[in-house]
């Protein structure tokens, strides 16, 4: 299943945030994370965060390109997606 394995990718450069922007980002993580209200946070609690999203190119019913986002903010190479789409 897409998202069950973590792809071997290089870590992207962190965004050029100011200190204020980093603080806002870090302080929003818990608010935006899907944490059950009746549980103490643990590795199992954050399973939904591990399934981030992805990019797909379809040809009818066939998937000709699939990319699973390994970390938030990571994305596939645009040229590879366009090539898979025949553009």
PDB file of C-alpha atoms in Angstrom:
ATOM      1  CA  UNK A   1       0.000   0.000   0.000  1.00  0.00           C
ATOM      2  CA  UNK A   2       1.235   3.477  -0.781  1.00  0.00           C
ATOM      3  CA  UNK A   3       2.742   4.939   2.372  1.00  0.00           C
ATOM      4  CA  UNK A   4       3.643   1.617   4.005  1.00  0.00           C
ATOM      5  CA  UNK A   5       7.303   1.978   3.063  1.00  0.00           C
ATOM      6  CA  UNK A   6       9.457   5.049   3.447  1.00  0.00           C
ATOM      7  CA  UNK A   7      11.260   5.836   0.186  1.00  0.00           C
ATOM      8  CA  UNK A   8      15.016   6.340   0.282  1.00  0.00           C
ATOM      9  CA  UNK A   9      15.196  10.050  -0.518  1.00  0.00           C
ATOM     10  CA  UNK A  10      17.541  12.842   0.395  1.00  0.00           C
ATOM     11  CA  UNK A  11      16.196  15.269   2.956  1.00  0.00           C
ATOM     12  CA  UNK A  12      15.169  18.557   1.360  1.00  0.00           C
ATOM     13  CA  UNK A  13      16.645  21.832   2.532  1.00  0.00           C
ATOM     14  CA  UNK A  14      14.555  23.417   5.263  1.00  0.00           C
ATOM     15  CA  UNK A  15      12.556  26.451   4.200  1.00  0.00           C
ATOM     16  CA  UNK A  16      14.078  29.868   4.782  1.00  0.00           C
ATOM     17  CA  UNK A  17      11.759  30.703   7.670  1.00  0.00           C
ATOM     18  CA  UNK A  18      12.346  33.550  10.068  1.00  0.00           C
ATOM     19  CA  UNK A  19      12.437  32.695  13.791  1.00  0.00           C
ATOM     20  CA  UNK A  20       8.829  33.859  14.075  1.00  0.00           C
ATOM     21  CA  UNK A  21       7.731  31.636  11.188  1.00  0.00           C
ATOM     22  CA  UNK A  22       9.521  28.589  12.692  1.00  0.00           C
ATOM     23  CA  UNK A  23       7.787  29.224  16.023  1.00  0.00           C
ATOM     24  CA  UNK A  24       4.374  29.399  14.318  1.00  0.00           C
ATOM     25  CA  UNK A  25       5.136  26.204  12.380  1.00  0.00           C
ATOM     26  CA  UNK A  26       6.299  24.312  15.471  1.00  0.00           C
ATOM     27  CA  UNK A  27       3.424  25.526  17.636  1.00  0.00           C
ATOM     28  CA  UNK A  28       0.862  24.406  15.018  1.00  0.00           C
ATOM     29  CA  UNK A  29       2.135  20.822  14.757  1.00  0.00           C
ATOM     30  CA  UNK A  30       0.164  19.474  17.726  1.00  0.00           C
ATOM     31  CA  UNK A  31      -2.934  21.467  16.791  1.00  0.00           C
ATOM     32  CA  UNK A  32      -2.919  20.086  13.258  1.00  0.00           C
ATOM     33  CA  UNK A  33      -1.883  16.503  14.098  1.00  0.00           C
ATOM     34  CA  UNK A  34      -4.656  13.898  14.339  1.00  0.00           C
ATOM     35  CA  UNK A  35      -4.257  13.039  18.027  1.00  0.00           C
ATOM     36  CA  UNK A  36      -7.143  11.237  19.779  1.00  0.00           C
ATOM     37  CA  UNK A  37      -8.397  13.203  22.776  1.00  0.00           C
ATOM     38  CA  UNK A  38      -8.528  10.108  25.011  1.00  0.00           C
ATOM     39  CA  UNK A  39      -4.956   8.890  24.492  1.00  0.00           C
ATOM     40  CA  UNK A  40      -1.490   9.855  25.574  1.00  0.00           C
ATOM     41  CA  UNK A  41       0.589  10.767  22.499  1.00  0.00           C
ATOM     42  CA  UNK A  42       2.846   7.962  21.273  1.00  0.00           C
ATOM     43  CA  UNK A  43       4.350   6.726  18.030  1.00  0.00           C
ATOM     44  CA  UNK A  44       1.139   4.796  17.284  1.00  0.00           C
ATOM     45  CA  UNK A  45      -0.965   7.912  17.889  1.00  0.00           C
ATOM     46  CA  UNK A  46       0.564   9.706  14.932  1.00  0.00           C
ATOM     47  CA  UNK A  47      -0.035   7.027  12.291  1.00  0.00           C
ATOM     48  CA  UNK A  48      -2.113   9.471  10.236  1.00  0.00           C
ATOM     49  CA  UNK A  49       0.824  11.847   9.983  1.00  0.00           C
ATOM     50  CA  UNK A  50       2.927   9.143   8.307  1.00  0.00           C
ATOM     51  CA  UNK A  51       0.427   8.945   5.450  1.00  0.00           C
ATOM     52  CA  UNK A  52       1.016  12.325   3.929  1.00  0.00           C
ATOM     53  CA  UNK A  53      -0.039  12.305   0.328  1.00  0.00           C
ATOM     54  CA  UNK A  54       1.350  11.831  -3.088  1.00  0.00           C
ATOM     55  CA  UNK A  55       1.278  12.547  -6.776  1.00  0.00           C
ATOM     56  CA  UNK A  56      -0.258  10.242  -9.362  1.00  0.00           C
ATOM     57  CA  UNK A  57      -0.461  10.142 -13.142  1.00  0.00           C
ATOM     58  CA  UNK A  58      -3.215   7.929 -14.521  1.00  0.00           C
ATOM     59  CA  UNK A  59      -3.789   6.538 -17.983  1.00  0.00           C
ATOM     60  CA  UNK A  60      -7.349   5.297 -17.898  1.00  0.00           C
ATOM     61  CA  UNK A  61      -7.404   2.709 -15.101  1.00  0.00           C
ATOM     62  CA  UNK A  62      -3.610   2.332 -15.024  1.00  0.00           C
ATOM     63  CA  UNK A  63      -1.289   4.192 -12.673  1.00  0.00           C
ATOM     64  CA  UNK A  64       1.707   5.194 -14.792  1.00  0.00           C
ATOM     65  CA  UNK A  65       3.406   7.291 -12.104  1.00  0.00           C
ATOM     66  CA  UNK A  66       3.095   7.272  -8.317  1.00  0.00           C
ATOM     67  CA  UNK A  67       5.075   9.217  -5.756  1.00  0.00           C
ATOM     68  CA  UNK A  68       4.511   8.961  -1.986  1.00  0.00           C
ATOM     69  CA  UNK A  69       5.535  12.069  -0.044  1.00  0.00           C
ATOM     70  CA  UNK A  70       8.128  10.789   2.454  1.00  0.00           C
ATOM     71  CA  UNK A  71       8.033  13.912   4.629  1.00  0.00           C
ATOM     72  CA  UNK A  72       5.868  17.044   4.785  1.00  0.00           C
ATOM     73  CA  UNK A  73       6.803  19.513   2.098  1.00  0.00           C
ATOM     74  CA  UNK A  74       8.598  16.983  -0.103  1.00  0.00           C
ATOM     75  CA  UNK A  75       7.352  16.657  -3.681  1.00  0.00           C
ATOM     76  CA  UNK A  76       8.337  14.764  -6.828  1.00  0.00           C
ATOM     77  CA  UNK A  77      10.447  16.157  -9.612  1.00  0.00           C
ATOM     78  CA  UNK A  78       8.069  18.181 -11.800  1.00  0.00           C
ATOM     79  CA  UNK A  79       9.858  17.117 -14.999  1.00  0.00           C
ATOM     80  CA  UNK A  80       9.343  13.432 -14.095  1.00  0.00           C
ATOM     81  CA  UNK A  81       5.628  13.979 -13.508  1.00  0.00           C
ATOM     82  CA  UNK A  82       5.229  15.866 -16.768  1.00  0.00           C
ATOM     83  CA  UNK A  83       7.169  13.191 -18.652  1.00  0.00           C
ATOM     84  CA  UNK A  84       4.919  10.480 -17.195  1.00  0.00           C
ATOM     85  CA  UNK A  85       1.899  12.528 -18.241  1.00  0.00           C
ATOM     86  CA  UNK A  86       3.232  12.817 -21.789  1.00  0.00           C
ATOM     87  CA  UNK A  87       3.676  16.580 -21.630  1.00  0.00           C
TER      88      UNK A  87
END
